Amino acid sequence: MVVYGKLYLVQQVTNFLEKLEVLVVPFVNPDGYEYTWNTDRMWRKNRAVNGGSSCRGVDLNRNYNDHWNEGGSSSNPCSETYHGPSAESEPETRVVTNFFRNNAPIIGAIDWHSFSQLILRPYGWTNTNSPDESKLRELGDLMSSRAYDVHGKQYTSQKSIGLYPTSGTASDWFYGDDATSGNFGYRAAGFTIELRDTGFYGFLLPADQIIPNGEEMVAAVQTFIEFCMDHPLHA
């Protein structure tokens, strides 16, 4: 059964890659990442120098040009959710948005975080449903179901604002008007996935859970790709 499963996965991936590209950006905050190894394991922001403040860093996931500074972020440079001086002020954010535009059309994009075991769909800045709420909800629920089938871990599918208000986030930008304007008539299905666990270990997930968590994500991503191929969102 395991061998069959692996062969089936290989065939599925082959079928995907005959029809589309899968682009993977391992991480987008290299300076912040290095800082977590050398100084502060729990550092969240980049390492930008903020004029007029001794506090460093901008929360890159509040810096995108999609309803920037409309709630769920802070104007205080010392805050963990400091949104920066302006939308797309940070080079890391601009690299992501330029990469998206240079590889358009993009029909779906996932921004991975930890932790909480959540599959989050637009929007984070308003309770109003997105124009594609029914499709996005269906997709999120399918991804949750497929992930659960792997190791019995429940990922809650919900709108981003159901967790807490956010604005200027990557996943809302992927789906939003700024990204869509140059996406050749498509609106990318933008999601945020919060990985394991639900709080017992939090950000310090044991190493022996990394591969099982990855296996759950493989199943979820297969579903994501299949759905986006069969039901692309049009602007």
JSON list of C-alpha atoms in Angstrom, two decimals:
[
{"chain": "A", "resi": 1, "resn": "MET", "atom": "CA", "xyz": [0.00, 0.00, 0.00]},
{"chain": "A", "resi": 2, "resn": "VAL", "atom": "CA", "xyz": [2.82, 2.39, 0.86]},
{"chain": "A", "resi": 3, "resn": "VAL", "atom": "CA", "xyz": [4.58, 1.60, -2.42]},
{"chain": "A", "resi": 4, "resn": "TYR", "atom": "CA", "xyz": [1.34, 2.15, -4.34]},
{"chain": "A", "resi": 5, "resn": "GLY", "atom": "CA", "xyz": [0.86, 5.45, -2.53]},
{"chain": "A", "resi": 6, "resn": "LYS", "atom": "CA", "xyz": [4.33, 6.65, -3.51]},
{"chain": "A", "resi": 7, "resn": "LEU", "atom": "CA", "xyz": [3.88, 5.60, -7.14]},
{"chain": "A", "resi": 8, "resn": "TYR", "atom": "CA", "xyz": [0.50, 7.31, -7.27]},
{"chain": "A", "resi": 9, "resn": "LEU", "atom": "CA", "xyz": [2.03, 10.49, -5.86]},
{"chain": "A", "resi": 10, "resn": "VAL", "atom": "CA", "xyz": [4.82, 10.43, -8.44]},
{"chain": "A", "resi": 11, "resn": "GLN", "atom": "CA", "xyz": [2.27, 10.03, -11.24]},
{"chain": "A", "resi": 12, "resn": "GLN", "atom": "CA", "xyz": [0.17, 12.89, -9.88]},
{"chain": "A", "resi": 13, "resn": "VAL", "atom": "CA", "xyz": [3.17, 15.20, -9.66]},
{"chain": "A", "resi": 14, "resn": "THR", "atom": "CA", "xyz": [4.15, 14.25, -13.20]},
{"chain": "A", "resi": 15, "resn": "ASN", "atom": "CA", "xyz": [0.64, 15.10, -14.41]},
{"chain": "A", "resi": 16, "resn": "PHE", "atom": "CA", "xyz": [0.77, 18.47, -12.65]},
{"chain": "A", "resi": 17, "resn": "LEU", "atom": "CA", "xyz": [4.14, 19.43, -14.07]},
{"chain": "A", "resi": 18, "resn": "GLU", "atom": "CA", "xyz": [3.05, 18.62, -17.60]},
{"chain": "A", "resi": 19, "resn": "LYS", "atom": "CA", "xyz": [0.43, 21.38, -17.29]},
{"chain": "A", "resi": 20, "resn": "LEU", "atom": "CA", "xyz": [1.87, 24.01, -14.96]},
{"chain": "A", "resi": 21, "resn": "GLU", "atom": "CA", "xyz": [4.86, 25.21, -12.96]},
{"chain": "A", "resi": 22, "resn": "VAL", "atom": "CA", "xyz": [5.09, 24.92, -9.19]},
{"chain": "A", "resi": 23, "resn": "LEU", "atom": "CA", "xyz": [7.18, 27.77, -7.80]},
{"chain": "A", "resi": 24, "resn": "VAL", "atom": "CA", "xyz": [8.66, 27.40, -4.30]},
{"chain": "A", "resi": 25, "resn": "VAL", "atom": "CA", "xyz": [10.17, 30.27, -2.31]},
{"chain": "A", "resi": 26, "resn": "PRO", "atom": "CA", "xyz": [11.76, 28.66, 0.78]},
{"chain": "A", "resi": 27, "resn": "PHE", "atom": "CA", "xyz": [11.71, 31.84, 2.88]},
{"chain": "A", "resi": 28, "resn": "VAL", "atom": "CA", "xyz": [11.54, 35.57, 2.28]},
{"chain": "A", "resi": 29, "resn": "ASN", "atom": "CA", "xyz": [13.18, 37.02, 5.42]},
{"chain": "A", "resi": 30, "resn": "PRO", "atom": "CA", "xyz": [16.88, 36.04, 5.25]},
{"chain": "A", "resi": 31, "resn": "ASP", "atom": "CA", "xyz": [18.15, 38.68, 7.69]},
{"chain": "A", "resi": 32, "resn": "GLY", "atom": "CA", "xyz": [15.46, 37.87, 10.24]},
{"chain": "A", "resi": 33, "resn": "TYR", "atom": "CA", "xyz": [16.11, 34.17, 9.78]},
{"chain": "A", "resi": 34, "resn": "GLU", "atom": "CA", "xyz": [19.82, 34.59, 10.45]},
{"chain": "A", "resi": 35, "resn": "TYR", "atom": "CA", "xyz": [18.99, 36.64, 13.54]},
{"chain": "A", "resi": 36, "resn": "THR", "atom": "CA", "xyz": [16.91, 33.75, 14.94]},
{"chain": "A", "resi": 37, "resn": "TRP", "atom": "CA", "xyz": [19.97, 31.51, 14.80]},
{"chain": "A", "resi": 38, "resn": "ASN", "atom": "CA", "xyz": [22.43, 33.97, 16.30]},
{"chain": "A", "resi": 39, "resn": "THR", "atom": "CA", "xyz": [20.48, 36.14, 18.74]},
{"chain": "A", "resi": 40, "resn": "ASP", "atom": "CA", "xyz": [16.73, 35.71, 19.27]},
{"chain": "A", "resi": 41, "resn": "ARG", "atom": "CA", "xyz": [15.10, 32.38, 18.42]},
{"chain": "A", "resi": 42, "resn": "MET", "atom": "CA", "xyz": [11.63, 33.96, 18.40]},
{"chain": "A", "resi": 43, "resn": "TRP", "atom": "CA", "xyz": [12.40, 36.97, 16.21]},
{"chain": "A", "resi": 44, "resn": "ARG", "atom": "CA", "xyz": [9.52, 37.65, 13.79]},
{"chain": "A", "resi": 45, "resn": "LYS", "atom": "CA", "xyz": [10.27, 40.78, 11.76]},
{"chain": "A", "resi": 46, "resn": "ASN", "atom": "CA", "xyz": [12.97, 41.66, 9.27]},
{"chain": "A", "resi": 47, "resn": "ARG", "atom": "CA", "xyz": [15.98, 43.64, 10.51]},
{"chain": "A", "resi": 48, "resn": "ALA", "atom": "CA", "xyz": [15.16, 47.03, 9.03]},
{"chain": "A", "resi": 49, "resn": "VAL", "atom": "CA", "xyz": [16.45, 50.12, 10.80]},
{"chain": "A", "resi": 50, "resn": "ASN", "atom": "CA", "xyz": [13.45, 52.25, 11.73]},
{"chain": "A", "resi": 51, "resn": "GLY", "atom": "CA", "xyz": [14.13, 55.95, 11.64]},
{"chain": "A", "resi": 52, "resn": "GLY", "atom": "CA", "xyz": [13.51, 57.71, 14.95]},
{"chain": "A", "resi": 53, "resn": "SER", "atom": "CA", "xyz": [13.32, 54.45, 16.91]},
{"chain": "A", "resi": 54, "resn": "SER", "atom": "CA", "xyz": [15.80, 52.13, 18.57]},
{"chain": "A", "resi": 55, "resn": "CYS", "atom": "CA", "xyz": [13.48, 49.21, 17.72]},
{"chain": "A", "resi": 56, "resn": "ARG", "atom": "CA", "xyz": [14.31, 47.34, 14.55]},
{"chain": "A", "resi": 57, "resn": "GLY", "atom": "CA", "xyz": [12.27, 45.43, 12.03]},
{"chain": "A", "resi": 58, "resn": "VAL", "atom": "CA", "xyz": [9.04, 45.44, 10.06]},
{"chain": "A", "resi": 59, "resn": "ASP", "atom": "CA", "xyz": [6.48, 42.64, 10.09]},
{"chain": "A", "resi": 60, "resn": "LEU", "atom": "CA", "xyz": [6.64, 41.67, 6.43]},
{"chain": "A", "resi": 61, "resn": "ASN", "atom": "CA", "xyz": [3.23, 40.03, 6.63]},
{"chain": "A", "resi": 62, "resn": "ARG", "atom": "CA", "xyz": [1.66, 43.41, 7.36]},
{"chain": "A", "resi": 63, "resn": "ASN", "atom": "CA", "xyz": [3.60, 45.29, 4.66]},
{"chain": "A", "resi": 64, "resn": "TYR", "atom": "CA", "xyz": [1.88, 44.22, 1.43]},
{"chain": "A", "resi": 65, "resn": "ASN", "atom": "CA", "xyz": [-0.05, 46.68, -0.71]},
{"chain": "A", "resi": 66, "resn": "ASP", "atom": "CA", "xyz": [-3.48, 45.28, 0.02]},
{"chain": "A", "resi": 67, "resn": "HIS", "atom": "CA", "xyz": [-5.55, 47.34, 2.47]},
{"chain": "A", "resi": 68, "resn": "TRP", "atom": "CA", "xyz": [-2.30, 48.23, 4.22]},
{"chain": "A", "resi": 69, "resn": "ASN", "atom": "CA", "xyz": [-2.74, 49.74, 7.69]},
{"chain": "A", "resi": 70, "resn": "GLU", "atom": "CA", "xyz": [-6.47, 49.00, 7.82]},
{"chain": "A", "resi": 71, "resn": "GLY", "atom": "CA", "xyz": [-6.45, 47.03, 11.05]},
{"chain": "A", "resi": 72, "resn": "GLY", "atom": "CA", "xyz": [-4.59, 44.19, 12.73]},
{"chain": "A", "resi": 73, "resn": "SER", "atom": "CA", "xyz": [-1.21, 45.90, 12.46]},
{"chain": "A", "resi": 74, "resn": "SER", "atom": "CA", "xyz": [0.66, 48.58, 14.36]},
{"chain": "A", "resi": 75, "resn": "SER", "atom": "CA", "xyz": [2.28, 51.95, 13.63]},
{"chain": "A", "resi": 76, "resn": "ASN", "atom": "CA", "xyz": [4.65, 51.40, 16.56]},
{"chain": "A", "resi": 77, "resn": "PRO", "atom": "CA", "xyz": [8.11, 50.28, 15.36]},
{"chain": "A", "resi": 78, "resn": "CYS", "atom": "CA", "xyz": [8.56, 48.35, 18.60]},
{"chain": "A", "resi": 79, "resn": "SER", "atom": "CA", "xyz": [5.47, 46.21, 17.94]},
{"chain": "A", "resi": 80, "resn": "GLU", "atom": "CA", "xyz": [5.73, 42.67, 16.61]},
{"chain": "A", "resi": 81, "resn": "THR", "atom": "CA", "xyz": [3.15, 43.65, 13.98]},
{"chain": "A", "resi": 82, "resn": "TYR", "atom": "CA", "xyz": [4.69, 46.96, 12.90]},
{"chain": "A", "resi": 83, "resn": "HIS", "atom": "CA", "xyz": [3.46, 47.46, 9.32]},
{"chain": "A", "resi": 84, "resn": "GLY", "atom": "CA", "xyz": [6.34, 49.69, 8.20]},
{"chain": "A", "resi": 85, "resn": "PRO", "atom": "CA", "xyz": [6.31, 53.33, 7.06]},
{"chain": "A", "resi": 86, "resn": "SER", "atom": "CA", "xyz": [4.35, 52.58, 3.88]},
{"chain": "A", "resi": 87, "resn": "ALA", "atom": "CA", "xyz": [2.96, 49.69, 1.85]},
{"chain": "A", "resi": 88, "resn": "GLU", "atom": "CA", "xyz": [5.72, 47.65, 0.22]},
{"chain": "A", "resi": 89, "resn": "SER", "atom": "CA", "xyz": [8.36, 49.71, 1.97]},
{"chain": "A", "resi": 90, "resn": "GLU", "atom": "CA", "xyz": [10.50, 46.63, 2.55]},
{"chain": "A", "resi": 91, "resn": "PRO", "atom": "CA", "xyz": [12.83, 45.06, -0.04]},
{"chain": "A", "resi": 92, "resn": "GLU", "atom": "CA", "xyz": [11.71, 41.56, 0.96]},
{"chain": "A", "resi": 93, "resn": "THR", "atom": "CA", "xyz": [8.08, 42.43, 0.24]},
{"chain": "A", "resi": 94, "resn": "ARG", "atom": "CA", "xyz": [8.97, 43.97, -3.12]},
{"chain": "A", "resi": 95, "resn": "VAL", "atom": "CA", "xyz": [10.96, 40.88, -4.10]},
{"chain": "A", "resi": 96, "resn": "VAL", "atom": "CA", "xyz": [7.88, 38.69, -3.50]},
{"chain": "A", "resi": 97, "resn": "THR", "atom": "CA", "xyz": [5.48, 40.94, -5.40]},
{"chain": "A", "resi": 98, "resn": "ASN", "atom": "CA", "xyz": [7.90, 41.34, -8.30]},
{"chain": "A", "resi": 99, "resn": "PHE", "atom": "CA", "xyz": [8.46, 37.59, -8.40]},
{"chain": "A", "resi": 100, "resn": "PHE", "atom": "CA", "xyz": [4.69, 37.07, -8.56]},
{"chain": "A", "resi": 101, "resn": "ARG", "atom": "CA", "xyz": [4.27, 39.59, -11.39]},
{"chain": "A", "resi": 102, "resn": "ASN", "atom": "CA", "xyz": [7.23, 38.24, -13.36]},
{"chain": "A", "resi": 103, "resn": "ASN", "atom": "CA", "xyz": [5.79, 34.72, -13.25]},
{"chain": "A", "resi": 104, "resn": "ALA", "atom": "CA", "xyz": [2.16, 35.60, -13.99]},
{"chain": "A", "resi": 105, "resn": "PRO", "atom": "CA", "xyz": [-0.35, 34.22, -14.57]},
{"chain": "A", "resi": 106, "resn": "ILE", "atom": "CA", "xyz": [-0.45, 32.57, -11.15]},
{"chain": "A", "resi": 107, "resn": "ILE", "atom": "CA", "xyz": [-3.65, 30.72, -10.27]},
{"chain": "A", "resi": 108, "resn": "GLY", "atom": "CA", "xyz": [-2.93, 29.94, -6.63]},
{"chain": "A", "resi": 109, "resn": "ALA", "atom": "CA", "xyz": [-0.47, 30.88, -3.88]},
{"chain": "A", "resi": 110, "resn": "ILE", "atom": "CA", "xyz": [0.08, 29.67, -0.32]},
{"chain": "A", "resi": 111, "resn": "ASP", "atom": "CA", "xyz": [1.91, 31.51, 2.45]},
{"chain": "A", "resi": 112, "resn": "TRP", "atom": "CA", "xyz": [3.07, 29.10, 5.18]},
{"chain": "A", "resi": 113, "resn": "HIS", "atom": "CA", "xyz": [3.41, 30.04, 8.83]},
{"chain": "A", "resi": 114, "resn": "SER", "atom": "CA", "xyz": [3.32, 28.35, 12.19]},
{"chain": "A", "resi": 115, "resn": "PHE", "atom": "CA", "xyz": [1.50, 27.53, 14.38]},
{"chain": "A", "resi": 116, "resn": "SER", "atom": "CA", "xyz": [-2.21, 26.66, 15.02]},
{"chain": "A", "resi": 117, "resn": "GLN", "atom": "CA", "xyz": [-3.18, 24.10, 12.32]},
{"chain": "A", "resi": 118, "resn": "LEU", "atom": "CA", "xyz": [-5.28, 26.51, 10.29]},
{"chain": "A", "resi": 119, "resn": "ILE", "atom": "CA", "xyz": [-6.14, 26.90, 6.61]},
{"chain": "A", "resi": 120, "resn": "LEU", "atom": "CA", "xyz": [-6.96, 30.56, 6.15]},
{"chain": "A", "resi": 121, "resn": "ARG", "atom": "CA", "xyz": [-8.66, 32.14, 3.14]},
{"chain": "A", "resi": 122, "resn": "PRO", "atom": "CA", "xyz": [-9.41, 35.81, 2.32]},
{"chain": "A", "resi": 123, "resn": "TYR", "atom": "CA", "xyz": [-10.08, 38.18, 3.86]},
{"chain": "A", "resi": 124, "resn": "GLY", "atom": "CA", "xyz": [-8.14, 39.26, 6.92]},
{"chain": "A", "resi": 125, "resn": "TRP", "atom": "CA", "xyz": [-9.07, 42.94, 6.83]},
{"chain": "A", "resi": 126, "resn": "THR", "atom": "CA", "xyz": [-12.89, 42.70, 6.65]},
{"chain": "A", "resi": 127, "resn": "ASN", "atom": "CA", "xyz": [-15.73, 40.39, 7.62]},
{"chain": "A", "resi": 128, "resn": "THR", "atom": "CA", "xyz": [-17.24, 40.87, 4.16]},
{"chain": "A", "resi": 129, "resn": "ASN", "atom": "CA", "xyz": [-17.08, 37.72, 2.05]},
{"chain": "A", "resi": 130, "resn": "SER", "atom": "CA", "xyz": [-14.76, 37.75, -0.94]},
{"chain": "A", "resi": 131, "resn": "PRO", "atom": "CA", "xyz": [-16.38, 37.45, -4.40]},
{"chain": "A", "resi": 132, "resn": "ASP", "atom": "CA", "xyz": [-15.13, 33.82, -4.51]},
{"chain": "A", "resi": 133, "resn": "GLU", "atom": "CA", "xyz": [-16.02, 32.86, -0.94]},
{"chain": "A", "resi": 134, "resn": "SER", "atom": "CA", "xyz": [-17.95, 29.72, -1.87]},
{"chain": "A", "resi": 135, "resn": "LYS", "atom": "CA", "xyz": [-15.11, 28.30, -3.99]},
{"chain": "A", "resi": 136, "resn": "LEU", "atom": "CA", "xyz": [-12.41, 29.31, -1.52]},
{"chain": "A", "resi": 137, "resn": "ARG", "atom": "CA", "xyz": [-14.35, 27.80, 1.38]},
{"chain": "A", "resi": 138, "resn": "GLU", "atom": "CA", "xyz": [-14.81, 24.57, -0.57]},
{"chain": "A", "resi": 139, "resn": "LEU", "atom": "CA", "xyz": [-11.11, 24.46, -1.37]},
{"chain": "A", "resi": 140, "resn": "GLY", "atom": "CA", "xyz": [-10.06, 25.16, 2.22]},
{"chain": "A", "resi": 141, "resn": "ASP", "atom": "CA", "xyz": [-12.39, 22.47, 3.52]},
{"chain": "A", "resi": 142, "resn": "LEU", "atom": "CA", "xyz": [-11.02, 19.95, 1.00]},
{"chain": "A", "resi": 143, "resn": "MET", "atom": "CA", "xyz": [-7.45, 20.73, 1.98]},
{"chain": "A", "resi": 144, "resn": "SER", "atom": "CA", "xyz": [-8.35, 20.29, 5.64]},
{"chain": "A", "resi": 145, "resn": "SER", "atom": "CA", "xyz": [-9.95, 16.92, 4.93]},
{"chain": "A", "resi": 146, "resn": "ARG", "atom": "CA", "xyz": [-7.00, 15.64, 2.91]},
{"chain": "A", "resi": 147, "resn": "ALA", "atom": "CA", "xyz": [-4.49, 16.75, 5.55]},
{"chain": "A", "resi": 148, "resn": "TYR", "atom": "CA", "xyz": [-6.54, 15.01, 8.25]},
{"chain": "A", "resi": 149, "resn": "ASP", "atom": "CA", "xyz": [-6.51, 11.75, 6.29]},
{"chain": "A", "resi": 150, "resn": "VAL", "atom": "CA", "xyz": [-2.72, 11.52, 6.53]},
{"chain": "A", "resi": 151, "resn": "HIS", "atom": "CA", "xyz": [-2.09, 11.53, 10.30]},
{"chain": "A", "resi": 152, "resn": "GLY", "atom": "CA", "xyz": [-5.42, 12.45, 11.87]},
{"chain": "A", "resi": 153, "resn": "LYS", "atom": "CA", "xyz": [-4.46, 16.07, 12.57]},
{"chain": "A", "resi": 154, "resn": "GLN", "atom": "CA", "xyz": [-7.30, 18.56, 12.26]},
{"chain": "A", "resi": 155, "resn": "TYR", "atom": "CA", "xyz": [-6.64, 21.77, 10.36]},
{"chain": "A", "resi": 156, "resn": "THR", "atom": "CA", "xyz": [-9.44, 24.30, 10.80]},
{"chain": "A", "resi": 157, "resn": "SER", "atom": "CA", "xyz": [-10.62, 25.91, 7.55]},
{"chain": "A", "resi": 158, "resn": "GLN", "atom": "CA", "xyz": [-11.82, 29.48, 8.04]},
{"chain": "A", "resi": 159, "resn": "LYS", "atom": "CA", "xyz": [-11.56, 33.06, 6.84]},
{"chain": "A", "resi": 160, "resn": "SER", "atom": "CA", "xyz": [-8.40, 34.82, 8.00]},
{"chain": "A", "resi": 161, "resn": "ILE", "atom": "CA", "xyz": [-10.33, 37.38, 10.00]},
{"chain": "A", "resi": 162, "resn": "GLY", "atom": "CA", "xyz": [-11.85, 34.51, 11.99]},
{"chain": "A", "resi": 163, "resn": "LEU", "atom": "CA", "xyz": [-8.45, 34.18, 13.67]},
{"chain": "A", "resi": 164, "resn": "TYR", "atom": "CA", "xyz": [-7.94, 37.92, 14.18]},
{"chain": "A", "resi": 165, "resn": "PRO", "atom": "CA", "xyz": [-7.98, 41.03, 11.97]},
{"chain": "A", "resi": 166, "resn": "THR", "atom": "CA", "xyz": [-4.97, 41.50, 9.70]},
{"chain": "A", "resi": 167, "resn": "SER", "atom": "CA", "xyz": [-4.21, 43.81, 6.80]},
{"chain": "A", "resi": 168, "resn": "GLY", "atom": "CA", "xyz": [-1.37, 44.07, 4.34]},
{"chain": "A", "resi": 169, "resn": "THR", "atom": "CA", "xyz": [-0.83, 40.30, 4.36]},
{"chain": "A", "resi": 170, "resn": "ALA", "atom": "CA", "xyz": [0.70, 38.16, 1.64]},
{"chain": "A", "resi": 171, "resn": "SER", "atom": "CA", "xyz": [-2.32, 35.90, 1.08]},
{"chain": "A", "resi": 172, "resn": "ASP", "atom": "CA", "xyz": [-4.76, 38.80, 0.80]},
{"chain": "A", "resi": 173, "resn": "TRP", "atom": "CA", "xyz": [-2.33, 40.47, -1.62]},
{"chain": "A", "resi": 174, "resn": "PHE", "atom": "CA", "xyz": [-2.13, 37.30, -3.76]},
{"chain": "A", "resi": 175, "resn": "TYR", "atom": "CA", "xyz": [-5.92, 37.39, -4.11]},
{"chain": "A", "resi": 176, "resn": "GLY", "atom": "CA", "xyz": [-6.36, 41.16, -4.09]},
{"chain": "A", "resi": 177, "resn": "ASP", "atom": "CA", "xyz": [-6.67, 43.81, -6.75]},
{"chain": "A", "resi": 178, "resn": "ASP", "atom": "CA", "xyz": [-3.01, 44.89, -6.89]},
{"chain": "A", "resi": 179, "resn": "ALA", "atom": "CA", "xyz": [-1.78, 41.39, -7.76]},
{"chain": "A", "resi": 180, "resn": "THR", "atom": "CA", "xyz": [-4.78, 40.68, -9.98]},
{"chain": "A", "resi": 181, "resn": "SER", "atom": "CA", "xyz": [-4.22, 43.78, -12.12]},
{"chain": "A", "resi": 182, "resn": "GLY", "atom": "CA", "xyz": [-1.18, 42.16, -13.75]},
{"chain": "A", "resi": 183, "resn": "ASN", "atom": "CA", "xyz": [-2.26, 38.51, -13.57]},
{"chain": "A", "resi": 184, "resn": "PHE", "atom": "CA", "xyz": [-3.67, 38.16, -17.09]},
{"chain": "A", "resi": 185, "resn": "GLY", "atom": "CA", "xyz": [-7.30, 37.92, -16.09]},
{"chain": "A", "resi": 186, "resn": "TYR", "atom": "CA", "xyz": [-6.83, 35.51, -13.19]},
{"chain": "A", "resi": 187, "resn": "ARG", "atom": "CA", "xyz": [-7.32, 36.07, -9.48]},
{"chain": "A", "resi": 188, "resn": "ALA", "atom": "CA", "xyz": [-4.95, 33.84, -7.51]},
{"chain": "A", "resi": 189, "resn": "ALA", "atom": "CA", "xyz": [-6.48, 31.68, -4.79]},
{"chain": "A", "resi": 190, "resn": "GLY", "atom": "CA", "xyz": [-4.52, 33.11, -1.88]},
{"chain": "A", "resi": 191, "resn": "PHE", "atom": "CA", "xyz": [-4.22, 31.07, 1.31]},
{"chain": "A", "resi": 192, "resn": "THR", "atom": "CA", "xyz": [-2.26, 31.14, 4.54]},
{"chain": "A", "resi": 193, "resn": "ILE", "atom": "CA", "xyz": [-1.55, 27.80, 6.22]},
{"chain": "A", "resi": 194, "resn": "GLU", "atom": "CA", "xyz": [-0.58, 27.71, 9.87]},
{"chain": "A", "resi": 195, "resn": "LEU", "atom": "CA", "xyz": [1.37, 24.50, 10.48]},
{"chain": "A", "resi": 196, "resn": "ARG", "atom": "CA", "xyz": [1.51, 22.25, 13.56]},
{"chain": "A", "resi": 197, "resn": "ASP", "atom": "CA", "xyz": [0.72, 22.33, 16.39]},
{"chain": "A", "resi": 198, "resn": "THR", "atom": "CA", "xyz": [-2.23, 23.85, 18.25]},
{"chain": "A", "resi": 199, "resn": "GLY", "atom": "CA", "xyz": [-0.17, 25.29, 21.10]},
{"chain": "A", "resi": 200, "resn": "PHE", "atom": "CA", "xyz": [1.42, 22.53, 23.19]},
{"chain": "A", "resi": 201, "resn": "TYR", "atom": "CA", "xyz": [4.82, 23.06, 21.59]},
{"chain": "A", "resi": 202, "resn": "GLY", "atom": "CA", "xyz": [3.94, 26.20, 19.66]},
{"chain": "A", "resi": 203, "resn": "PHE", "atom": "CA", "xyz": [6.85, 27.62, 17.67]},
{"chain": "A", "resi": 204, "resn": "LEU", "atom": "CA", "xyz": [9.25, 25.04, 19.14]},
{"chain": "A", "resi": 205, "resn": "LEU", "atom": "CA", "xyz": [7.85, 22.01, 17.35]},
{"chain": "A", "resi": 206, "resn": "PRO", "atom": "CA", "xyz": [9.93, 18.85, 17.98]},
{"chain": "A", "resi": 207, "resn": "ALA", "atom": "CA", "xyz": [12.03, 17.71, 15.06]},
{"chain": "A", "resi": 208, "resn": "ASP", "atom": "CA", "xyz": [10.26, 14.35, 14.89]},
{"chain": "A", "resi": 209, "resn": "GLN", "atom": "CA", "xyz": [7.07, 16.15, 13.84]},
{"chain": "A", "resi": 210, "resn": "ILE", "atom": "CA", "xyz": [8.61, 17.94, 10.85]},
{"chain": "A", "resi": 211, "resn": "ILE", "atom": "CA", "xyz": [8.32, 15.10, 8.34]},
{"chain": "A", "resi": 212, "resn": "PRO", "atom": "CA", "xyz": [4.77, 14.09, 9.38]},
{"chain": "A", "resi": 213, "resn": "ASN", "atom": "CA", "xyz": [3.75, 17.75, 9.11]},
{"chain": "A", "resi": 214, "resn": "GLY", "atom": "CA", "xyz": [5.30, 17.84, 5.65]},
{"chain": "A", "resi": 215, "resn": "GLU", "atom": "CA", "xyz": [3.39, 14.73, 4.63]},
{"chain": "A", "resi": 216, "resn": "GLU", "atom": "CA", "xyz": [0.12, 16.42, 5.63]},
{"chain": "A", "resi": 217, "resn": "MET", "atom": "CA", "xyz": [1.07, 19.43, 3.55]},
{"chain": "A", "resi": 218, "resn": "VAL", "atom": "CA", "xyz": [1.88, 17.32, 0.50]},
{"chain": "A", "resi": 219, "resn": "ALA", "atom": "CA", "xyz": [-1.69, 15.98, 0.59]},
{"chain": "A", "resi": 220, "resn": "ALA", "atom": "CA", "xyz": [-3.12, 19.47, 1.10]},
{"chain": "A", "resi": 221, "resn": "VAL", "atom": "CA", "xyz": [-1.04, 20.94, -1.73]},
{"chain": "A", "resi": 222, "resn": "GLN", "atom": "CA", "xyz": [-2.04, 18.16, -4.13]},
{"chain": "A", "resi": 223, "resn": "THR", "atom": "CA", "xyz": [-5.64, 19.09, -3.47]},
{"chain": "A", "resi": 224, "resn": "PHE", "atom": "CA", "xyz": [-4.86, 22.79, -3.81]},
{"chain": "A", "resi": 225, "resn": "ILE", "atom": "CA", "xyz": [-3.22, 22.29, -7.21]},
{"chain": "A", "resi": 226, "resn": "GLU", "atom": "CA", "xyz": [-5.96, 20.01, -8.52]},
{"chain": "A", "resi": 227, "resn": "PHE", "atom": "CA", "xyz": [-8.69, 22.44, -7.49]},
{"chain": "A", "resi": 228, "resn": "CYS", "atom": "CA", "xyz": [-6.93, 25.50, -8.89]},
{"chain": "A", "resi": 229, "resn": "MET", "atom": "CA", "xyz": [-6.35, 23.73, -12.19]},
{"chain": "A", "resi": 230, "resn": "ASP", "atom": "CA", "xyz": [-9.97, 22.62, -12.45]},
{"chain": "A", "resi": 231, "resn": "HIS", "atom": "CA", "xyz": [-11.57, 25.79, -11.03]},
{"chain": "A", "resi": 232, "resn": "PRO", "atom": "CA", "xyz": [-9.31, 28.79, -11.70]},
{"chain": "A", "resi": 233, "resn": "LEU", "atom": "CA", "xyz": [-10.61, 32.10, -10.40]},
{"chain": "A", "resi": 234, "resn": "HIS", "atom": "CA", "xyz": [-11.20, 34.78, -13.01]},
{"chain": "A", "resi": 235, "resn": "ALA", "atom": "CA", "xyz": [-10.98, 38.49, -12.31]}
]
